[in-house]
Short mmCIF file of N, CA and C in Angstrom, two decimals:
data_model
loop_
_atom_site.label_atom_id
_atom_site.label_comp_id
_atom_site.label_asym_id
_atom_site.label_seq_id
_atom_site.Cartn_x
_atom_site.Cartn_y
_atom_site.Cartn_z
N MET A 11 -50.44 1.51 28.00
CA MET A 11 -51.63 0.88 27.48
C MET A 11 -51.29 -0.55 27.05
N ALA A 12 -52.08 -1.49 27.48
CA ALA A 12 -51.83 -2.90 27.16
C ALA A 12 -52.16 -3.17 25.70
N LYS A 13 -51.36 -4.05 25.09
CA LYS A 13 -51.58 -4.42 23.70
C LYS A 13 -52.80 -5.33 23.61
N ARG A 14 -53.68 -5.04 22.67
CA ARG A 14 -54.90 -5.81 22.49
C ARG A 14 -54.55 -7.20 21.95
N VAL A 15 -55.14 -8.20 22.55
CA VAL A 15 -54.96 -9.57 22.09
C VAL A 15 -56.26 -9.99 21.40
N PHE A 16 -56.14 -10.38 20.15
CA PHE A 16 -57.30 -10.80 19.38
C PHE A 16 -57.47 -12.31 19.46
N THR A 17 -58.72 -12.73 19.50
CA THR A 17 -58.98 -14.16 19.39
C THR A 17 -58.76 -14.54 17.92
N GLU A 18 -58.62 -15.81 17.64
CA GLU A 18 -58.45 -16.27 16.25
C GLU A 18 -59.62 -15.84 15.39
N GLU A 19 -60.81 -15.90 15.97
CA GLU A 19 -62.02 -15.51 15.25
C GLU A 19 -61.98 -14.01 14.91
N GLU A 20 -61.59 -13.18 15.88
CA GLU A 20 -61.48 -11.74 15.64
C GLU A 20 -60.41 -11.44 14.60
N ARG A 21 -59.27 -12.12 14.70
CA ARG A 21 -58.19 -11.93 13.73
C ARG A 21 -58.69 -12.22 12.31
N ALA A 22 -59.38 -13.33 12.17
CA ALA A 22 -59.89 -13.71 10.85
C ALA A 22 -60.90 -12.68 10.35
N GLU A 23 -61.77 -12.20 11.26
CA GLU A 23 -62.80 -11.24 10.88
C GLU A 23 -62.18 -9.90 10.45
N TYR A 24 -61.23 -9.38 11.24
CA TYR A 24 -60.61 -8.09 10.90
C TYR A 24 -59.75 -8.19 9.64
N ARG A 25 -59.04 -9.29 9.52
CA ARG A 25 -58.22 -9.50 8.32
C ARG A 25 -59.11 -9.51 7.07
N GLU A 26 -60.21 -10.23 7.16
CA GLU A 26 -61.16 -10.31 6.04
C GLU A 26 -61.72 -8.92 5.71
N LYS A 27 -62.06 -8.15 6.75
CA LYS A 27 -62.58 -6.79 6.53
C LYS A 27 -61.55 -5.93 5.82
N MET A 28 -60.29 -6.01 6.26
CA MET A 28 -59.24 -5.20 5.64
C MET A 28 -59.01 -5.63 4.19
N LEU A 29 -58.95 -6.93 3.95
CA LEU A 29 -58.71 -7.41 2.59
C LEU A 29 -59.89 -7.06 1.68
N ASP A 30 -61.09 -7.18 2.19
CA ASP A 30 -62.27 -6.85 1.41
C ASP A 30 -62.29 -5.36 1.07
N ALA A 31 -61.92 -4.53 2.02
CA ALA A 31 -61.88 -3.08 1.80
C ALA A 31 -60.79 -2.69 0.80
N GLY A 32 -59.75 -3.51 0.71
CA GLY A 32 -58.61 -3.19 -0.15
C GLY A 32 -58.98 -3.01 -1.60
N PHE A 33 -59.94 -3.76 -2.09
CA PHE A 33 -60.36 -3.67 -3.49
C PHE A 33 -60.86 -2.26 -3.79
N ASP A 34 -61.80 -1.76 -2.98
CA ASP A 34 -62.35 -0.41 -3.20
C ASP A 34 -61.31 0.67 -2.92
N LEU A 35 -60.48 0.46 -1.90
CA LEU A 35 -59.46 1.45 -1.59
C LEU A 35 -58.43 1.57 -2.72
N LEU A 36 -58.02 0.46 -3.28
CA LEU A 36 -57.09 0.50 -4.41
C LEU A 36 -57.70 1.19 -5.61
N LYS A 37 -58.98 0.92 -5.86
CA LYS A 37 -59.66 1.58 -6.99
C LYS A 37 -59.76 3.08 -6.75
N GLN A 38 -60.02 3.47 -5.52
CA GLN A 38 -60.21 4.89 -5.21
C GLN A 38 -58.89 5.66 -5.13
N TYR A 39 -57.88 5.07 -4.48
CA TYR A 39 -56.65 5.81 -4.20
C TYR A 39 -55.42 5.30 -4.93
N GLY A 40 -55.47 4.10 -5.44
CA GLY A 40 -54.25 3.48 -5.97
C GLY A 40 -53.35 3.10 -4.81
N MET A 41 -52.31 2.36 -5.09
CA MET A 41 -51.44 1.90 -4.02
C MET A 41 -50.69 3.06 -3.36
N THR A 42 -50.26 4.01 -4.16
CA THR A 42 -49.46 5.11 -3.64
C THR A 42 -50.21 5.96 -2.63
N HIS A 43 -51.48 6.26 -2.91
CA HIS A 43 -52.24 7.18 -2.06
C HIS A 43 -53.16 6.49 -1.06
N MET A 44 -53.11 5.16 -1.04
CA MET A 44 -53.90 4.43 -0.07
C MET A 44 -53.06 4.35 1.22
N SER A 45 -53.55 4.93 2.27
CA SER A 45 -52.78 4.96 3.51
C SER A 45 -53.24 3.86 4.46
N VAL A 46 -52.38 3.53 5.41
CA VAL A 46 -52.73 2.57 6.45
C VAL A 46 -53.94 3.08 7.22
N ALA A 47 -54.02 4.38 7.44
CA ALA A 47 -55.17 4.97 8.16
C ALA A 47 -56.47 4.70 7.41
N LYS A 48 -56.45 4.81 6.08
CA LYS A 48 -57.66 4.55 5.30
C LYS A 48 -58.05 3.07 5.37
N ILE A 49 -57.05 2.21 5.38
CA ILE A 49 -57.30 0.77 5.46
C ILE A 49 -57.95 0.42 6.79
N THR A 50 -57.36 0.91 7.87
CA THR A 50 -57.86 0.56 9.20
C THR A 50 -59.22 1.22 9.48
N GLU A 51 -59.41 2.42 8.95
CA GLU A 51 -60.71 3.08 9.12
C GLU A 51 -61.80 2.23 8.46
N ALA A 52 -61.51 1.70 7.28
CA ALA A 52 -62.49 0.87 6.56
C ALA A 52 -62.81 -0.41 7.34
N ALA A 53 -61.83 -0.91 8.09
CA ALA A 53 -62.02 -2.14 8.87
C ALA A 53 -62.52 -1.87 10.28
N GLY A 54 -62.53 -0.61 10.70
CA GLY A 54 -63.00 -0.26 12.03
C GLY A 54 -62.02 -0.60 13.13
N ILE A 55 -60.73 -0.47 12.84
CA ILE A 55 -59.70 -0.73 13.86
C ILE A 55 -58.71 0.43 13.86
N GLY A 56 -57.86 0.48 14.87
CA GLY A 56 -56.85 1.53 14.98
C GLY A 56 -55.68 1.28 14.05
N VAL A 57 -54.98 2.38 13.73
CA VAL A 57 -53.84 2.31 12.82
C VAL A 57 -52.77 1.35 13.32
N SER A 58 -52.44 1.42 14.61
CA SER A 58 -51.38 0.56 15.13
C SER A 58 -51.75 -0.92 15.04
N THR A 59 -53.04 -1.21 15.05
CA THR A 59 -53.50 -2.59 14.97
C THR A 59 -53.19 -3.21 13.61
N PHE A 60 -53.09 -2.38 12.57
CA PHE A 60 -52.77 -2.86 11.22
C PHE A 60 -51.54 -3.76 11.24
N TYR A 61 -50.54 -3.35 12.03
CA TYR A 61 -49.26 -4.06 12.04
C TYR A 61 -49.31 -5.39 12.80
N ASN A 62 -50.45 -5.68 13.42
CA ASN A 62 -50.66 -7.03 13.96
C ASN A 62 -51.01 -8.01 12.85
N PHE A 63 -51.39 -7.47 11.69
CA PHE A 63 -51.85 -8.30 10.58
C PHE A 63 -50.89 -8.28 9.39
N PHE A 64 -50.27 -7.12 9.13
CA PHE A 64 -49.41 -6.96 7.97
C PHE A 64 -48.17 -6.16 8.37
N SER A 65 -47.03 -6.50 7.81
CA SER A 65 -45.80 -5.79 8.18
C SER A 65 -45.63 -4.49 7.42
N SER A 66 -46.34 -4.33 6.29
CA SER A 66 -46.21 -3.10 5.49
C SER A 66 -47.43 -2.96 4.58
N LYS A 67 -47.56 -1.79 4.01
CA LYS A 67 -48.64 -1.55 3.06
C LYS A 67 -48.45 -2.43 1.82
N GLU A 68 -47.20 -2.63 1.42
CA GLU A 68 -46.91 -3.47 0.25
C GLU A 68 -47.36 -4.91 0.49
N GLU A 69 -47.09 -5.42 1.69
CA GLU A 69 -47.53 -6.78 2.01
C GLU A 69 -49.06 -6.84 1.98
N TYR A 70 -49.69 -5.80 2.49
CA TYR A 70 -51.15 -5.73 2.48
C TYR A 70 -51.67 -5.77 1.04
N VAL A 71 -51.10 -4.96 0.15
CA VAL A 71 -51.55 -4.92 -1.25
C VAL A 71 -51.35 -6.29 -1.89
N TYR A 72 -50.22 -6.92 -1.62
CA TYR A 72 -49.97 -8.26 -2.14
C TYR A 72 -51.06 -9.22 -1.66
N GLU A 73 -51.41 -9.14 -0.38
CA GLU A 73 -52.45 -10.02 0.17
C GLU A 73 -53.82 -9.71 -0.44
N VAL A 74 -54.09 -8.43 -0.74
CA VAL A 74 -55.34 -8.08 -1.43
C VAL A 74 -55.36 -8.74 -2.80
N LEU A 75 -54.24 -8.71 -3.51
CA LEU A 75 -54.15 -9.37 -4.82
C LEU A 75 -54.43 -10.87 -4.69
N GLN A 76 -53.85 -11.50 -3.67
CA GLN A 76 -54.07 -12.93 -3.44
C GLN A 76 -55.54 -13.19 -3.08
N TYR A 77 -56.10 -12.32 -2.27
CA TYR A 77 -57.50 -12.43 -1.86
C TYR A 77 -58.42 -12.37 -3.08
N ARG A 78 -58.15 -11.42 -3.96
CA ARG A 78 -58.95 -11.29 -5.18
C ARG A 78 -58.71 -12.48 -6.11
N ARG A 79 -57.49 -13.00 -6.14
CA ARG A 79 -57.17 -14.16 -6.98
C ARG A 79 -57.98 -15.37 -6.55
N ARG A 80 -58.25 -15.48 -5.26
CA ARG A 80 -59.06 -16.60 -4.78
C ARG A 80 -60.51 -16.51 -5.25
N LYS A 81 -60.89 -15.35 -5.76
CA LYS A 81 -62.23 -15.16 -6.29
C LYS A 81 -62.32 -15.52 -7.78
N ILE A 82 -61.20 -16.00 -8.35
CA ILE A 82 -61.17 -16.36 -9.77
C ILE A 82 -62.29 -17.35 -10.13
N PRO A 83 -62.51 -18.42 -9.35
CA PRO A 83 -63.59 -19.34 -9.72
C PRO A 83 -64.95 -18.64 -9.87
N GLU A 84 -65.20 -17.64 -9.05
CA GLU A 84 -66.45 -16.88 -9.14
C GLU A 84 -66.51 -16.13 -10.47
N LEU A 85 -65.40 -15.52 -10.88
CA LEU A 85 -65.36 -14.81 -12.15
C LEU A 85 -65.50 -15.78 -13.32
N ILE A 86 -64.89 -16.94 -13.21
CA ILE A 86 -65.00 -17.95 -14.27
C ILE A 86 -66.46 -18.37 -14.42
N ARG A 87 -67.17 -18.56 -13.29
CA ARG A 87 -68.59 -18.93 -13.36
C ARG A 87 -69.39 -17.84 -14.08
N ILE A 88 -69.08 -16.58 -13.81
CA ILE A 88 -69.77 -15.49 -14.49
C ILE A 88 -69.47 -15.55 -15.99
N ALA A 89 -68.20 -15.75 -16.34
CA ALA A 89 -67.80 -15.81 -17.75
C ALA A 89 -68.43 -17.01 -18.46
N LEU A 90 -68.59 -18.13 -17.74
CA LEU A 90 -69.19 -19.33 -18.34
C LEU A 90 -70.66 -19.10 -18.70
N ASN A 91 -71.31 -18.23 -17.97
CA ASN A 91 -72.70 -17.87 -18.25
C ASN A 91 -73.58 -19.12 -18.43
N GLY A 92 -73.45 -20.05 -17.49
CA GLY A 92 -74.29 -21.24 -17.49
C GLY A 92 -73.71 -22.43 -18.22
N LYS A 93 -72.64 -22.24 -18.99
CA LYS A 93 -72.02 -23.36 -19.70
C LYS A 93 -71.19 -24.19 -18.73
N GLU A 94 -70.95 -25.43 -19.10
CA GLU A 94 -70.16 -26.35 -18.29
C GLU A 94 -68.67 -26.02 -18.34
N LYS A 95 -68.16 -25.79 -19.55
CA LYS A 95 -66.73 -25.53 -19.76
C LYS A 95 -66.57 -24.32 -20.67
N ALA A 96 -65.44 -23.65 -20.53
CA ALA A 96 -65.14 -22.46 -21.33
C ALA A 96 -64.42 -22.82 -22.61
N GLY A 97 -64.84 -22.22 -23.68
CA GLY A 97 -64.12 -22.25 -24.94
C GLY A 97 -63.49 -20.88 -25.15
N PRO A 98 -63.07 -20.57 -26.35
CA PRO A 98 -62.45 -19.26 -26.59
C PRO A 98 -63.35 -18.07 -26.25
N ALA A 99 -64.64 -18.13 -26.57
CA ALA A 99 -65.54 -16.98 -26.31
C ALA A 99 -65.64 -16.68 -24.81
N GLU A 100 -65.82 -17.72 -24.01
CA GLU A 100 -65.96 -17.52 -22.56
C GLU A 100 -64.62 -17.10 -21.95
N THR A 101 -63.53 -17.65 -22.47
CA THR A 101 -62.21 -17.27 -21.98
C THR A 101 -61.92 -15.81 -22.33
N ARG A 102 -62.37 -15.37 -23.51
CA ARG A 102 -62.22 -13.95 -23.88
C ARG A 102 -62.96 -13.07 -22.88
N THR A 103 -64.18 -13.49 -22.51
CA THR A 103 -64.95 -12.73 -21.51
C THR A 103 -64.19 -12.67 -20.20
N TYR A 104 -63.63 -13.80 -19.77
CA TYR A 104 -62.87 -13.83 -18.53
C TYR A 104 -61.66 -12.91 -18.62
N LEU A 105 -60.93 -12.93 -19.73
CA LEU A 105 -59.76 -12.06 -19.90
C LEU A 105 -60.16 -10.59 -19.82
N LYS A 106 -61.32 -10.25 -20.36
CA LYS A 106 -61.81 -8.87 -20.25
C LYS A 106 -62.08 -8.51 -18.79
N MET A 107 -62.63 -9.48 -18.05
CA MET A 107 -62.93 -9.25 -16.64
C MET A 107 -61.65 -9.04 -15.83
N MET A 108 -60.55 -9.69 -16.26
CA MET A 108 -59.27 -9.56 -15.54
C MET A 108 -58.78 -8.12 -15.48
N ILE A 109 -59.16 -7.30 -16.48
CA ILE A 109 -58.69 -5.92 -16.50
C ILE A 109 -59.83 -4.92 -16.36
N ASP A 110 -60.99 -5.42 -15.96
CA ASP A 110 -62.16 -4.57 -15.75
C ASP A 110 -62.16 -4.14 -14.28
N GLU A 111 -62.18 -2.84 -14.05
CA GLU A 111 -62.06 -2.36 -12.67
C GLU A 111 -63.23 -2.77 -11.78
N ARG A 112 -64.32 -3.24 -12.35
CA ARG A 112 -65.43 -3.73 -11.52
C ARG A 112 -65.07 -5.06 -10.85
N TYR A 113 -64.13 -5.80 -11.45
CA TYR A 113 -63.79 -7.13 -10.96
C TYR A 113 -62.34 -7.27 -10.49
N SER A 114 -61.48 -6.40 -10.96
CA SER A 114 -60.05 -6.61 -10.77
C SER A 114 -59.36 -5.39 -10.16
N VAL A 115 -58.31 -5.65 -9.38
CA VAL A 115 -57.51 -4.56 -8.83
C VAL A 115 -56.44 -4.10 -9.82
N PHE A 116 -56.14 -4.92 -10.84
CA PHE A 116 -55.04 -4.60 -11.73
C PHE A 116 -55.12 -3.21 -12.38
N PRO A 117 -56.32 -2.76 -12.84
CA PRO A 117 -56.35 -1.42 -13.43
C PRO A 117 -56.00 -0.31 -12.43
N SER A 118 -56.07 -0.61 -11.13
CA SER A 118 -55.77 0.39 -10.11
C SER A 118 -54.29 0.45 -9.76
N LEU A 119 -53.54 -0.53 -10.19
CA LEU A 119 -52.09 -0.53 -9.96
C LEU A 119 -51.39 0.15 -11.13
N THR A 120 -50.20 0.62 -10.87
CA THR A 120 -49.39 1.21 -11.92
C THR A 120 -48.13 0.36 -12.09
N PRO A 121 -47.42 0.54 -13.21
CA PRO A 121 -46.14 -0.18 -13.33
C PRO A 121 -45.19 0.15 -12.16
N GLU A 122 -45.28 1.38 -11.65
CA GLU A 122 -44.45 1.75 -10.49
C GLU A 122 -44.85 0.95 -9.25
N ASP A 123 -46.16 0.72 -9.09
CA ASP A 123 -46.63 -0.10 -7.97
C ASP A 123 -46.08 -1.51 -8.09
N GLU A 124 -46.13 -2.07 -9.29
CA GLU A 124 -45.60 -3.42 -9.52
C GLU A 124 -44.12 -3.47 -9.16
N LYS A 125 -43.39 -2.44 -9.58
CA LYS A 125 -41.95 -2.39 -9.30
C LYS A 125 -41.71 -2.32 -7.79
N ARG A 126 -42.51 -1.50 -7.12
CA ARG A 126 -42.37 -1.35 -5.66
C ARG A 126 -42.68 -2.66 -4.94
N LEU A 127 -43.70 -3.36 -5.40
CA LEU A 127 -44.03 -4.66 -4.80
C LEU A 127 -42.88 -5.63 -5.01
N LEU A 128 -42.30 -5.62 -6.20
CA LEU A 128 -41.18 -6.52 -6.48
C LEU A 128 -39.98 -6.19 -5.60
N GLU A 129 -39.73 -4.90 -5.37
CA GLU A 129 -38.60 -4.50 -4.52
C GLU A 129 -38.85 -4.83 -3.06
N MET A 130 -40.07 -4.62 -2.58
CA MET A 130 -40.38 -4.82 -1.17
C MET A 130 -40.68 -6.28 -0.82
N LEU A 131 -41.24 -7.03 -1.77
CA LEU A 131 -41.64 -8.41 -1.52
C LEU A 131 -41.14 -9.32 -2.63
N PRO A 132 -39.82 -9.35 -2.85
CA PRO A 132 -39.30 -10.07 -4.02
C PRO A 132 -39.68 -11.55 -4.06
N GLU A 133 -39.67 -12.22 -2.93
CA GLU A 133 -39.97 -13.65 -2.93
C GLU A 133 -41.43 -13.94 -3.27
N GLN A 134 -42.35 -13.10 -2.81
CA GLN A 134 -43.76 -13.32 -3.08
C GLN A 134 -44.15 -12.97 -4.52
N VAL A 135 -43.52 -11.94 -5.09
CA VAL A 135 -43.95 -11.39 -6.37
C VAL A 135 -43.14 -11.94 -7.55
N ARG A 136 -41.94 -12.41 -7.29
CA ARG A 136 -41.08 -12.91 -8.37
C ARG A 136 -41.77 -14.06 -9.11
N PRO A 137 -41.58 -14.14 -10.44
CA PRO A 137 -42.20 -15.24 -11.19
C PRO A 137 -41.82 -16.60 -10.61
N ASP A 138 -42.81 -17.44 -10.46
CA ASP A 138 -42.62 -18.77 -9.88
C ASP A 138 -43.32 -19.76 -10.81
N LEU A 139 -42.53 -20.44 -11.66
CA LEU A 139 -43.09 -21.32 -12.67
C LEU A 139 -43.94 -22.42 -12.08
N GLN A 140 -43.52 -23.00 -10.98
CA GLN A 140 -44.29 -24.08 -10.37
C GLN A 140 -45.66 -23.58 -9.91
N LYS A 141 -45.68 -22.44 -9.21
CA LYS A 141 -46.94 -21.87 -8.73
C LYS A 141 -47.84 -21.47 -9.90
N GLU A 142 -47.23 -20.87 -10.93
CA GLU A 142 -48.01 -20.43 -12.09
C GLU A 142 -48.54 -21.62 -12.88
N THR A 143 -47.77 -22.71 -12.92
CA THR A 143 -48.24 -23.92 -13.60
C THR A 143 -49.43 -24.50 -12.86
N GLU A 144 -49.37 -24.54 -11.52
CA GLU A 144 -50.49 -25.04 -10.73
C GLU A 144 -51.73 -24.17 -10.94
N THR A 145 -51.56 -22.85 -10.95
CA THR A 145 -52.68 -21.93 -11.18
C THR A 145 -53.26 -22.14 -12.57
N SER A 146 -52.38 -22.29 -13.56
CA SER A 146 -52.84 -22.50 -14.94
C SER A 146 -53.62 -23.80 -15.07
N ILE A 147 -53.16 -24.85 -14.43
CA ILE A 147 -53.86 -26.14 -14.48
C ILE A 147 -55.25 -26.01 -13.88
N GLN A 148 -55.37 -25.29 -12.77
CA GLN A 148 -56.69 -25.04 -12.17
C GLN A 148 -57.57 -24.25 -13.14
N PHE A 149 -56.99 -23.25 -13.79
CA PHE A 149 -57.69 -22.41 -14.76
C PHE A 149 -58.14 -23.27 -15.94
N PHE A 150 -57.25 -24.11 -16.47
CA PHE A 150 -57.55 -24.94 -17.63
C PHE A 150 -58.60 -26.00 -17.33
N ARG A 151 -58.76 -26.35 -16.07
CA ARG A 151 -59.76 -27.34 -15.68
C ARG A 151 -61.18 -26.88 -16.06
N HIS A 152 -61.34 -25.58 -16.19
CA HIS A 152 -62.65 -25.01 -16.52
C HIS A 152 -62.83 -24.84 -18.03
N MET A 153 -61.88 -25.34 -18.83
CA MET A 153 -61.91 -25.12 -20.27
C MET A 153 -61.98 -26.44 -21.04
N GLU A 154 -62.46 -26.32 -22.28
CA GLU A 154 -62.46 -27.48 -23.16
C GLU A 154 -61.79 -27.08 -24.48
N GLY A 155 -61.17 -28.06 -25.12
CA GLY A 155 -60.54 -27.81 -26.41
C GLY A 155 -59.19 -27.14 -26.32
N ILE A 156 -58.52 -27.32 -25.19
CA ILE A 156 -57.20 -26.70 -25.01
C ILE A 156 -56.20 -27.38 -25.94
N HIS A 157 -55.35 -26.57 -26.53
CA HIS A 157 -54.29 -27.08 -27.41
C HIS A 157 -53.44 -28.07 -26.60
N PRO A 158 -53.17 -29.27 -27.15
CA PRO A 158 -52.45 -30.28 -26.37
C PRO A 158 -51.03 -29.88 -25.98
N ASP A 159 -50.42 -29.01 -26.75
CA ASP A 159 -49.05 -28.59 -26.45
C ASP A 159 -48.99 -27.17 -25.89
N VAL A 160 -50.02 -26.79 -25.11
CA VAL A 160 -50.05 -25.43 -24.58
C VAL A 160 -48.76 -25.15 -23.79
N ASN A 161 -48.18 -24.01 -24.06
CA ASN A 161 -46.93 -23.59 -23.42
C ASN A 161 -47.30 -22.72 -22.22
N ILE A 162 -47.35 -23.32 -21.05
CA ILE A 162 -47.83 -22.62 -19.85
C ILE A 162 -46.98 -21.39 -19.51
N PRO A 163 -45.64 -21.48 -19.52
CA PRO A 163 -44.88 -20.26 -19.22
C PRO A 163 -45.16 -19.12 -20.21
N LEU A 164 -45.34 -19.47 -21.48
CA LEU A 164 -45.65 -18.44 -22.49
C LEU A 164 -47.01 -17.82 -22.21
N VAL A 165 -48.02 -18.65 -21.92
CA VAL A 165 -49.35 -18.12 -21.61
C VAL A 165 -49.29 -17.23 -20.37
N ALA A 166 -48.55 -17.67 -19.34
CA ALA A 166 -48.41 -16.86 -18.12
C ALA A 166 -47.77 -15.51 -18.44
N ASN A 167 -46.73 -15.52 -19.25
CA ASN A 167 -46.08 -14.25 -19.63
C ASN A 167 -47.02 -13.36 -20.43
N LEU A 168 -47.74 -13.95 -21.38
CA LEU A 168 -48.66 -13.14 -22.19
C LEU A 168 -49.74 -12.50 -21.32
N ILE A 169 -50.25 -13.26 -20.35
CA ILE A 169 -51.28 -12.70 -19.46
C ILE A 169 -50.67 -11.58 -18.62
N LYS A 170 -49.44 -11.75 -18.16
CA LYS A 170 -48.78 -10.69 -17.38
C LYS A 170 -48.59 -9.43 -18.23
N VAL A 171 -48.16 -9.60 -19.47
CA VAL A 171 -47.98 -8.45 -20.37
C VAL A 171 -49.33 -7.77 -20.60
N TYR A 172 -50.36 -8.54 -20.77
CA TYR A 172 -51.72 -8.04 -20.96
C TYR A 172 -52.16 -7.19 -19.75
N VAL A 173 -51.93 -7.72 -18.56
CA VAL A 173 -52.31 -7.01 -17.33
C VAL A 173 -51.44 -5.75 -17.18
N LEU A 174 -50.14 -5.85 -17.45
CA LEU A 174 -49.27 -4.68 -17.36
C LEU A 174 -49.69 -3.60 -18.35
N ALA A 175 -50.15 -4.00 -19.53
CA ALA A 175 -50.64 -3.02 -20.50
C ALA A 175 -51.86 -2.28 -19.94
N ALA A 176 -52.74 -3.02 -19.25
CA ALA A 176 -53.91 -2.38 -18.64
C ALA A 176 -53.48 -1.43 -17.53
N GLU A 177 -52.47 -1.83 -16.75
CA GLU A 177 -51.99 -0.98 -15.66
C GLU A 177 -51.32 0.28 -16.20
N GLY A 178 -50.65 0.16 -17.33
CA GLY A 178 -49.96 1.31 -17.93
C GLY A 178 -50.74 1.93 -19.07
N LYS A 179 -52.06 1.81 -19.00
CA LYS A 179 -52.96 2.26 -20.07
C LYS A 179 -52.66 3.69 -20.52
N GLU A 180 -52.34 4.56 -19.57
CA GLU A 180 -52.11 5.97 -19.92
C GLU A 180 -50.86 6.16 -20.78
N MET A 181 -50.00 5.17 -20.87
CA MET A 181 -48.79 5.27 -21.70
C MET A 181 -49.04 4.77 -23.13
N LEU A 182 -50.23 4.23 -23.37
CA LEU A 182 -50.56 3.68 -24.69
C LEU A 182 -51.43 4.68 -25.47
N HIS A 183 -51.46 4.51 -26.77
CA HIS A 183 -52.31 5.36 -27.62
C HIS A 183 -53.77 4.99 -27.37
N GLN A 184 -54.52 5.94 -26.81
CA GLN A 184 -55.89 5.66 -26.40
C GLN A 184 -56.82 5.36 -27.57
N THR A 185 -56.52 5.93 -28.74
CA THR A 185 -57.40 5.71 -29.89
C THR A 185 -57.41 4.26 -30.34
N VAL A 186 -56.38 3.50 -30.02
CA VAL A 186 -56.32 2.09 -30.42
C VAL A 186 -56.14 1.17 -29.21
N TYR A 187 -56.39 1.68 -28.02
CA TYR A 187 -56.21 0.87 -26.81
C TYR A 187 -57.08 -0.39 -26.84
N GLU A 188 -58.37 -0.24 -27.11
CA GLU A 188 -59.28 -1.39 -27.10
C GLU A 188 -58.88 -2.41 -28.16
N VAL A 189 -58.49 -1.93 -29.34
CA VAL A 189 -58.04 -2.83 -30.41
C VAL A 189 -56.78 -3.57 -29.97
N THR A 190 -55.86 -2.84 -29.33
CA THR A 190 -54.62 -3.46 -28.83
C THR A 190 -54.93 -4.57 -27.84
N MET A 191 -55.81 -4.29 -26.90
CA MET A 191 -56.14 -5.28 -25.87
C MET A 191 -56.87 -6.48 -26.49
N ASP A 192 -57.72 -6.22 -27.49
CA ASP A 192 -58.41 -7.32 -28.16
C ASP A 192 -57.41 -8.21 -28.91
N ARG A 193 -56.41 -7.60 -29.55
CA ARG A 193 -55.39 -8.39 -30.24
C ARG A 193 -54.57 -9.21 -29.25
N MET A 194 -54.30 -8.63 -28.09
CA MET A 194 -53.58 -9.38 -27.06
C MET A 194 -54.41 -10.56 -26.58
N ARG A 195 -55.73 -10.35 -26.42
CA ARG A 195 -56.60 -11.46 -26.04
C ARG A 195 -56.57 -12.55 -27.11
N ASP A 196 -56.59 -12.14 -28.40
CA ASP A 196 -56.50 -13.11 -29.49
C ASP A 196 -55.24 -13.96 -29.36
N LEU A 197 -54.13 -13.30 -29.07
CA LEU A 197 -52.86 -14.01 -28.96
C LEU A 197 -52.89 -15.02 -27.81
N ILE A 198 -53.43 -14.61 -26.67
CA ILE A 198 -53.54 -15.51 -25.52
C ILE A 198 -54.45 -16.69 -25.86
N LEU A 199 -55.60 -16.40 -26.47
CA LEU A 199 -56.53 -17.46 -26.85
C LEU A 199 -55.89 -18.43 -27.84
N TYR A 200 -55.14 -17.90 -28.79
CA TYR A 200 -54.48 -18.76 -29.77
C TYR A 200 -53.49 -19.70 -29.09
N GLU A 201 -52.75 -19.18 -28.12
CA GLU A 201 -51.78 -20.02 -27.41
C GLU A 201 -52.45 -21.10 -26.56
N ILE A 202 -53.65 -20.79 -26.05
CA ILE A 202 -54.36 -21.78 -25.23
C ILE A 202 -55.11 -22.80 -26.09
N PHE A 203 -55.82 -22.30 -27.12
CA PHE A 203 -56.73 -23.18 -27.88
C PHE A 203 -56.24 -23.52 -29.29
N GLY A 204 -55.24 -22.77 -29.80
CA GLY A 204 -54.84 -22.96 -31.18
C GLY A 204 -55.80 -22.28 -32.14
N ARG A 205 -56.72 -21.47 -31.60
CA ARG A 205 -57.70 -20.71 -32.37
C ARG A 205 -58.22 -19.58 -31.50
N THR A 206 -58.88 -18.62 -32.09
CA THR A 206 -59.39 -17.48 -31.31
C THR A 206 -60.91 -17.51 -31.17
N GLU A 207 -61.58 -18.33 -31.95
CA GLU A 207 -63.05 -18.44 -31.88
C GLU A 207 -63.46 -19.89 -31.76
#
């Protein structure tokens, strides 16, 4: 059987379908139980075709994360709720959205998934201060009243710890989970603005 050759347009279309399906598949199955067959079925292509686009399921999950990250401006607009720039209140809303399963894949990942991604894709997943600084600057562009001496690596680490706490929610005391996450948001807001309100 001859190998199917996709046009650039078809490649872009199928890749987009697979990445778009990844959000719901991760929410439904998590990384561990999401199979290549489920991914390709959602995109309407054969299993073997998956490997024309991604070398592994881990690479696919990483690309889904990047795909969702590109939607950050859309989430920021929702959090701004008509305002021009975000202050602490709007940033708090955005931070809540980061761990809300309606908007984010992070609650669908586990600490084990993160570890597996780091093992399988170390160069893509490893902390990269330059990339994180560029992302933070783009993020800060939507804010006003930022502390002049904001420590970007510290803010990046705090946000990662916040997301990891959401991913490992079942390991935390559920009776104080929401309070814990709210205190973490306070800490992040304080580091960005020098205040929480």
